[in-house]
PDB file of C-alpha atoms in Angstrom:
ATOM      1  CA  MET A   1      -9.847   2.784 -16.374  1.00  0.00           C
ATOM      2  CA  ASN A   2      -6.230   3.367 -15.406  1.00  0.00           C
ATOM      3  CA  TRP A   3      -5.206   5.002 -12.132  1.00  0.00           C
ATOM      4  CA  LYS A   4      -2.151   6.473 -13.847  1.00  0.00           C
ATOM      5  CA  THR A   5      -4.201   8.181 -16.550  1.00  0.00           C
ATOM      6  CA  ALA A   6      -7.454   8.932 -14.685  1.00  0.00           C
ATOM      7  CA  PRO A   7      -6.752  12.165 -12.792  1.00  0.00           C
ATOM      8  CA  LEU A   8     -10.383  12.863 -11.891  1.00  0.00           C
ATOM      9  CA  LEU A   9     -10.877   9.409 -10.390  1.00  0.00           C
ATOM     10  CA  ALA A  10      -7.612   9.686  -8.466  1.00  0.00           C
ATOM     11  CA  THR A  11      -8.520  13.132  -7.130  1.00  0.00           C
ATOM     12  CA  LEU A  12     -12.032  12.142  -6.036  1.00  0.00           C
ATOM     13  CA  TYR A  13     -10.732   9.009  -4.350  1.00  0.00           C
ATOM     14  CA  ASP A  14      -8.075  10.962  -2.481  1.00  0.00           C
ATOM     15  CA  VAL A  15     -10.522  13.635  -1.313  1.00  0.00           C
ATOM     16  CA  ALA A  16     -12.768  10.927   0.137  1.00  0.00           C
ATOM     17  CA  VAL A  17      -9.920   9.055   1.818  1.00  0.00           C
ATOM     18  CA  GLN A  18      -8.367  12.167   3.357  1.00  0.00           C
ATOM     19  CA  ASN A  19     -11.682  13.256   4.904  1.00  0.00           C
ATOM     20  CA  ARG A  20     -11.918  11.178   8.079  1.00  0.00           C
ATOM     21  CA  PRO A  21     -15.697  11.303   8.664  1.00  0.00           C
ATOM     22  CA  LEU A  22     -16.368  10.607   4.980  1.00  0.00           C
ATOM     23  CA  SER A  23     -13.791   7.814   4.758  1.00  0.00           C
ATOM     24  CA  ARG A  24     -15.135   6.207   7.945  1.00  0.00           C
ATOM     25  CA  LEU A  25     -18.675   6.212   6.564  1.00  0.00           C
ATOM     26  CA  GLY A  26     -17.627   5.040   3.100  1.00  0.00           C
ATOM     27  CA  ALA A  27     -15.380   2.247   4.361  1.00  0.00           C
ATOM     28  CA  ARG A  28     -18.140   0.904   6.585  1.00  0.00           C
ATOM     29  CA  ALA A  29     -20.877   1.179   3.949  1.00  0.00           C
ATOM     30  CA  LEU A  30     -18.877  -0.229   1.037  1.00  0.00           C
ATOM     31  CA  TRP A  31     -16.575  -2.741   2.692  1.00  0.00           C
ATOM     32  CA  ASN A  32     -17.889  -3.207   6.258  1.00  0.00           C
ATOM     33  CA  TYR A  33     -14.445  -1.965   7.288  1.00  0.00           C
ATOM     34  CA  ASP A  34     -13.467  -0.067  10.418  1.00  0.00           C
ATOM     35  CA  ILE A  35     -10.927   2.362   8.950  1.00  0.00           C
ATOM     36  CA  THR A  36      -9.744   3.430  12.404  1.00  0.00           C
ATOM     37  CA  HIS A  37      -7.527   0.316  12.267  1.00  0.00           C
ATOM     38  CA  LEU A  38      -5.683   1.888   9.335  1.00  0.00           C
ATOM     39  CA  HIS A  39      -5.337   5.251  11.058  1.00  0.00           C
ATOM     40  CA  LYS A  40      -3.870   3.566  14.155  1.00  0.00           C
ATOM     41  CA  ALA A  41      -1.360   1.628  12.051  1.00  0.00           C
ATOM     42  CA  ILE A  42      -0.261   4.835  10.322  1.00  0.00           C
ATOM     43  CA  ALA A  43       0.094   6.670  13.642  1.00  0.00           C
ATOM     44  CA  ALA A  44       2.314   3.869  14.977  1.00  0.00           C
ATOM     45  CA  GLN A  45       4.964   4.219  12.242  1.00  0.00           C
ATOM     46  CA  ASP A  46       8.580   4.448  13.378  1.00  0.00           C
ATOM     47  CA  PRO A  47       9.930   7.796  12.077  1.00  0.00           C
ATOM     48  CA  SER A  48      13.522   6.547  12.286  1.00  0.00           C
ATOM     49  CA  ALA A  49      12.922   3.626   9.893  1.00  0.00           C
ATOM     50  CA  LEU A  50      13.879   4.147   6.248  1.00  0.00           C
ATOM     51  CA  THR A  51      10.445   3.575   4.740  1.00  0.00           C
ATOM     52  CA  LEU A  52       9.039   3.066   1.240  1.00  0.00           C
ATOM     53  CA  ASP A  53       5.338   3.894   0.925  1.00  0.00           C
ATOM     54  CA  ILE A  54       3.845   2.634  -2.369  1.00  0.00           C
ATOM     55  CA  PRO A  55       1.293   3.343  -3.672  1.00  0.00           C
ATOM     56  CA  CYS A  56       1.307   6.441  -1.491  1.00  0.00           C
ATOM     57  CA  GLY A  57      -1.831   7.867  -3.117  1.00  0.00           C
ATOM     58  CA  GLY A  58      -2.466  11.424  -2.038  1.00  0.00           C
ATOM     59  CA  GLY A  59      -0.318  10.977   1.048  1.00  0.00           C
ATOM     60  CA  LEU A  60      -2.606   9.452   3.685  1.00  0.00           C
ATOM     61  CA  ALA A  61       0.304   7.661   5.387  1.00  0.00           C
ATOM     62  CA  VAL A  62       3.070  10.019   4.230  1.00  0.00           C
ATOM     63  CA  ARG A  63       5.293  11.763   6.780  1.00  0.00           C
ATOM     64  CA  ASP A  64       7.279  14.942   6.190  1.00  0.00           C
ATOM     65  CA  ASN A  65      10.440  12.994   6.868  1.00  0.00           C
ATOM     66  CA  PRO A  66      13.409  12.436   4.509  1.00  0.00           C
ATOM     67  CA  ARG A  67      13.455   8.810   5.671  1.00  0.00           C
ATOM     68  CA  HIS A  68       9.923   8.284   4.346  1.00  0.00           C
ATOM     69  CA  VAL A  69       9.975   7.809   0.561  1.00  0.00           C
ATOM     70  CA  ALA A  70       6.536   8.218  -1.025  1.00  0.00           C
ATOM     71  CA  ALA A  71       6.084   6.539  -4.411  1.00  0.00           C
ATOM     72  CA  ASP A  72       3.201   6.095  -6.813  1.00  0.00           C
ATOM     73  CA  LEU A  73       2.635   5.433 -10.509  1.00  0.00           C
ATOM     74  CA  SER A  74       0.042   8.215 -10.726  1.00  0.00           C
ATOM     75  CA  HIS A  75       1.363  11.723 -11.346  1.00  0.00           C
ATOM     76  CA  THR A  76      -1.922  13.109  -9.984  1.00  0.00           C
ATOM     77  CA  MET A  77      -1.486  11.274  -6.696  1.00  0.00           C
ATOM     78  CA  LEU A  78       2.115  12.439  -6.380  1.00  0.00           C
ATOM     79  CA  LYS A  79       1.047  16.046  -6.934  1.00  0.00           C
ATOM     80  CA  ARG A  80      -1.436  15.688  -4.091  1.00  0.00           C
ATOM     81  CA  ALA A  81       1.113  13.940  -1.858  1.00  0.00           C
ATOM     82  CA  ARG A  82       3.517  16.850  -2.433  1.00  0.00           C
ATOM     83  CA  ARG A  83       1.402  18.803   0.049  1.00  0.00           C
ATOM     84  CA  LYS A  84       2.947  16.613   2.744  1.00  0.00           C
ATOM     85  CA  THR A  85       6.471  15.887   1.509  1.00  0.00           C
ATOM     86  CA  THR A  86       8.939  16.472  -1.318  1.00  0.00           C
ATOM     87  CA  THR A  87      10.515  13.023  -0.929  1.00  0.00           C
ATOM     88  CA  LEU A  88       8.587  11.622  -3.877  1.00  0.00           C
ATOM     89  CA  VAL A  89       9.290   9.122  -6.637  1.00  0.00           C
ATOM     90  CA  GLN A  90       7.158   8.126  -9.628  1.00  0.00           C
ATOM     91  CA  ALA A  91       7.661   4.379  -9.687  1.00  0.00           C
ATOM     92  CA  ASP A  92       6.231   1.103 -10.959  1.00  0.00           C
ATOM     93  CA  ILE A  93       5.652  -1.268  -8.040  1.00  0.00           C
ATOM     94  CA  TYR A  94       6.683  -4.202 -10.255  1.00  0.00           C
ATOM     95  CA  ASN A  95      10.072  -2.642 -11.046  1.00  0.00           C
ATOM     96  CA  LEU A  96      11.199  -0.406  -8.190  1.00  0.00           C
ATOM     97  CA  PRO A  97      14.173   1.920  -8.864  1.00  0.00           C
ATOM     98  CA  PHE A  98      15.989   0.958  -5.661  1.00  0.00           C
ATOM     99  CA  PRO A  99      18.786  -1.517  -4.918  1.00  0.00           C
ATOM    100  CA  THR A 100      18.059  -4.796  -3.207  1.00  0.00           C
ATOM    101  CA  SER A 101      17.886  -4.554   0.604  1.00  0.00           C
ATOM    102  CA  THR A 102      17.414  -0.785   0.785  1.00  0.00           C
ATOM    103  CA  PHE A 103      14.516  -0.166   3.185  1.00  0.00           C
ATOM    104  CA  ASP A 104      13.778  -0.968   6.824  1.00  0.00           C
ATOM    105  CA  ARG A 105      10.050  -0.978   6.120  1.00  0.00           C
ATOM    106  CA  CYS A 106       7.767  -1.124   3.089  1.00  0.00           C
ATOM    107  CA  LEU A 107       4.165   0.097   3.308  1.00  0.00           C
ATOM    108  CA  THR A 108       1.481  -0.723   0.762  1.00  0.00           C
ATOM    109  CA  TYR A 109      -1.917   0.501   1.912  1.00  0.00           C
ATOM    110  CA  ASN A 110      -5.053  -0.085  -0.169  1.00  0.00           C
ATOM    111  CA  GLY A 111      -3.170  -0.748  -3.387  1.00  0.00           C
ATOM    112  CA  LEU A 112      -2.678  -4.469  -3.986  1.00  0.00           C
ATOM    113  CA  HIS A 113      -6.290  -5.046  -5.032  1.00  0.00           C
ATOM    114  CA  CYS A 114      -5.818  -2.537  -7.879  1.00  0.00           C
ATOM    115  CA  LEU A 115      -2.982  -4.586  -9.379  1.00  0.00           C
ATOM    116  CA  GLU A 116      -3.134  -7.285 -12.037  1.00  0.00           C
ATOM    117  CA  ASP A 117      -0.397  -9.283 -10.276  1.00  0.00           C
ATOM    118  CA  PRO A 118      -0.348  -8.606  -6.508  1.00  0.00           C
ATOM    119  CA  GLN A 119       1.986 -11.545  -5.892  1.00  0.00           C
ATOM    120  CA  ALA A 120       4.669 -10.081  -8.173  1.00  0.00           C
ATOM    121  CA  ALA A 121       4.349  -6.732  -6.406  1.00  0.00           C
ATOM    122  CA  LEU A 122       4.862  -8.355  -3.010  1.00  0.00           C
ATOM    123  CA  LYS A 123       7.987 -10.112  -4.274  1.00  0.00           C
ATOM    124  CA  GLU A 124       9.401  -6.823  -5.538  1.00  0.00           C
ATOM    125  CA  LEU A 125       8.641  -5.092  -2.230  1.00  0.00           C
ATOM    126  CA  THR A 126      10.393  -7.930  -0.437  1.00  0.00           C
ATOM    127  CA  ARG A 127      13.414  -7.494  -2.698  1.00  0.00           C
ATOM    128  CA  VAL A 128      13.967  -3.895  -1.621  1.00  0.00           C
ATOM    129  CA  LEU A 129      13.500  -4.729   2.077  1.00  0.00           C
ATOM    130  CA  ARG A 130      16.584  -5.253   4.189  1.00  0.00           C
ATOM    131  CA  PRO A 131      16.929  -8.592   5.976  1.00  0.00           C
ATOM    132  CA  GLY A 132      14.945  -8.201   9.164  1.00  0.00           C
ATOM    133  CA  GLY A 133      12.792  -5.475   7.583  1.00  0.00           C
ATOM    134  CA  THR A 134       9.005  -5.355   7.750  1.00  0.00           C
ATOM    135  CA  LEU A 135       6.343  -5.310   5.061  1.00  0.00           C
ATOM    136  CA  GLN A 136       3.025  -3.839   6.148  1.00  0.00           C
ATOM    137  CA  GLY A 137      -0.185  -3.055   4.315  1.00  0.00           C
ATOM    138  CA  THR A 138      -3.888  -3.485   3.716  1.00  0.00           C
ATOM    139  CA  THR A 139      -5.853  -4.870   0.817  1.00  0.00           C
ATOM    140  CA  LEU A 140      -9.414  -5.725  -0.113  1.00  0.00           C
ATOM    141  CA  VAL A 141      -9.981  -9.461  -0.402  1.00  0.00           C
ATOM    142  CA  ARG A 142     -12.489 -11.721  -2.063  1.00  0.00           C
ATOM    143  CA  GLY A 143     -14.598 -14.101  -0.017  1.00  0.00           C
ATOM    144  CA  ALA A 144     -15.525 -11.563   2.651  1.00  0.00           C
ATOM    145  CA  GLY A 145     -19.036 -10.641   1.582  1.00  0.00           C
ATOM    146  CA  ARG A 146     -18.263  -7.940  -0.980  1.00  0.00           C
ATOM    147  CA  ASP A 147     -17.455 -10.008  -4.079  1.00  0.00           C
ATOM    148  CA  PRO A 148     -20.223  -8.465  -6.273  1.00  0.00           C
ATOM    149  CA  LEU A 149     -18.847  -4.971  -5.643  1.00  0.00           C
ATOM    150  CA  ILE A 150     -15.305  -6.172  -6.300  1.00  0.00           C
ATOM    151  CA  LYS A 151     -16.423  -7.721  -9.588  1.00  0.00           C
ATOM    152  CA  LEU A 152     -18.152  -4.485 -10.581  1.00  0.00           C
ATOM    153  CA  LEU A 153     -14.986  -2.469  -9.927  1.00  0.00           C
ATOM    154  CA  GLN A 154     -12.942  -5.040 -11.841  1.00  0.00           C
ATOM    155  CA  HIS A 155     -15.328  -4.676 -14.786  1.00  0.00           C
ATOM    156  CA  GLN A 156     -14.854  -0.897 -14.634  1.00  0.00           C
ATOM    157  CA  GLY A 157     -11.089  -1.316 -14.581  1.00  0.00           C
ATOM    158  CA  ALA A 158     -10.566   0.205 -11.121  1.00  0.00           C
ATOM    159  CA  PHE A 159      -9.520  -3.127  -9.576  1.00  0.00           C
ATOM    160  CA  GLY A 160      -7.065  -5.738 -10.775  1.00  0.00           C
ATOM    161  CA  ASN A 161      -7.006  -9.267  -9.357  1.00  0.00           C
ATOM    162  CA  PRO A 162      -7.565  -9.217  -5.595  1.00  0.00           C
ATOM    163  CA  GLY A 163      -7.212 -12.586  -3.921  1.00  0.00           C
ATOM    164  CA  THR A 164      -8.718 -14.112  -0.826  1.00  0.00           C
ATOM    165  CA  ALA A 165      -7.110 -13.825   2.601  1.00  0.00           C
ATOM    166  CA  ALA A 166      -5.755 -17.340   2.023  1.00  0.00           C
ATOM    167  CA  ASP A 167      -4.214 -16.195  -1.275  1.00  0.00           C
ATOM    168  CA  LEU A 168      -2.568 -13.274   0.518  1.00  0.00           C
ATOM    169  CA  GLN A 169      -1.060 -15.639   3.077  1.00  0.00           C
ATOM    170  CA  THR A 170       0.314 -17.800   0.252  1.00  0.00           C
ATOM    171  CA  TRP A 171       1.739 -14.809  -1.631  1.00  0.00           C
ATOM    172  CA  LEU A 172       3.572 -13.600   1.470  1.00  0.00           C
ATOM    173  CA  GLU A 173       4.948 -17.067   2.154  1.00  0.00           C
ATOM    174  CA  THR A 174       6.035 -17.438  -1.485  1.00  0.00           C
ATOM    175  CA  ALA A 175       7.949 -14.148  -1.151  1.00  0.00           C
ATOM    176  CA  LEU A 176       9.878 -15.916   1.664  1.00  0.00           C
ATOM    177  CA  LEU A 177       8.483 -13.637   4.353  1.00  0.00           C
ATOM    178  CA  THR A 178       7.985 -14.870   7.899  1.00  0.00           C
ATOM    179  CA  ASP A 179       6.168 -13.800  11.092  1.00  0.00           C
ATOM    180  CA  ILE A 180       3.081 -13.226   8.963  1.00  0.00           C
ATOM    181  CA  THR A 181       0.058 -11.687  10.684  1.00  0.00           C
ATOM    182  CA  LEU A 182      -3.282 -11.154   8.964  1.00  0.00           C
ATOM    183  CA  THR A 183      -6.043  -9.097  10.585  1.00  0.00           C
ATOM    184  CA  THR A 184      -9.444  -8.929   8.929  1.00  0.00           C
ATOM    185  CA  SER A 185     -12.081  -6.216   9.252  1.00  0.00           C
ATOM    186  CA  GLY A 186     -14.954  -6.665   6.833  1.00  0.00           C
ATOM    187  CA  ALA A 187     -13.581  -7.100   3.311  1.00  0.00           C
ATOM    188  CA  VAL A 188     -10.194  -5.584   4.203  1.00  0.00           C
ATOM    189  CA  THR A 189      -7.244  -7.601   5.442  1.00  0.00           C
ATOM    190  CA  ALA A 190      -4.295  -5.901   7.106  1.00  0.00           C
ATOM    191  CA  PHE A 191      -0.987  -7.722   7.033  1.00  0.00           C
ATOM    192  CA  THR A 192       2.511  -7.558   8.442  1.00  0.00           C
ATOM    193  CA  ALA A 193       5.446  -9.819   7.628  1.00  0.00           C
ATOM    194  CA  ARG A 194       9.202  -9.840   8.073  1.00  0.00           C
ATOM    195  CA  LYS A 195      12.047 -10.565   5.678  1.00  0.00           C
ATOM    196  CA  THR A 196      14.319 -13.204   7.095  1.00  0.00           C
ATOM    197  CA  GLY A 197      17.933 -12.477   7.996  1.00  0.00           C
ATOM    198  CA  THR A 198      19.878  -9.994  10.077  1.00  0.00           C
ATOM    199  CA  GLN A 199      19.333  -6.272   9.632  1.00  0.00           C
ATOM    200  CA  HIS A 200      22.433  -4.274   8.748  1.00  0.00           C
ATOM    201  CA  SER A 201      23.306  -0.629   9.328  1.00  0.00           C
ATOM    202  CA  PRO A 202      21.096   1.843   7.384  1.00  0.00           C
ATOM    203  CA  ALA A 203      21.995   2.941   3.870  1.00  0.00           C
ATOM    204  CA  SER A 204      20.615   5.885   1.947  1.00  0.00           C
ATOM    205  CA  ALA A 205      17.935   5.365  -0.668  1.00  0.00           C
ATOM    206  CA  LYS A 206      18.361   7.215  -3.935  1.00  0.00           C
ATOM    207  CA  VAL A 207      15.436   9.554  -4.486  1.00  0.00           C
ATOM    208  CA  ASP A 208      14.994  11.702  -7.590  1.00  0.00           C
TER     209      ASP A 208
END
């Protein structure tokens, strides 16, 4: 199963996530996760920050703001996200089409566990962050009571290689990020981290 080439799966997933009562019930039942934490994090976004949101999915965290760049590998997800914004890019998280030190903030919600190499993705997100910029996201982790379900989804091809919360900490440190904060709710770990250095004046990101 490939999220890029599985439009029905992508659509069904997005419908469930966008429906708050359904997503709250599903997150609790499947992952023992209180998804209100995610909604609060999204609501607290700074609209003035030049932000990359990848994978943006169907646009759960997307703002109708030219400073919020929504990116995803899935054409289906981008079509659904277009309901919220036209600032969209089809992009591979391992090879982002942006110069080094472009964004004030990078968001990656509920996507790392679908990747074969989450550590490489975090390094690439760090590359496009400006010094002083913030990386923020959520991911499912192993070792939190839902490993059989994770293994089942890996077998079906929906998940890649999710790590433990300790792995996530190591990956962020290896990307040379600091001020790392991990917050766990059930099998989901939310994280924030900062790229070292001094932030410079904003530059424009190229968006096709």
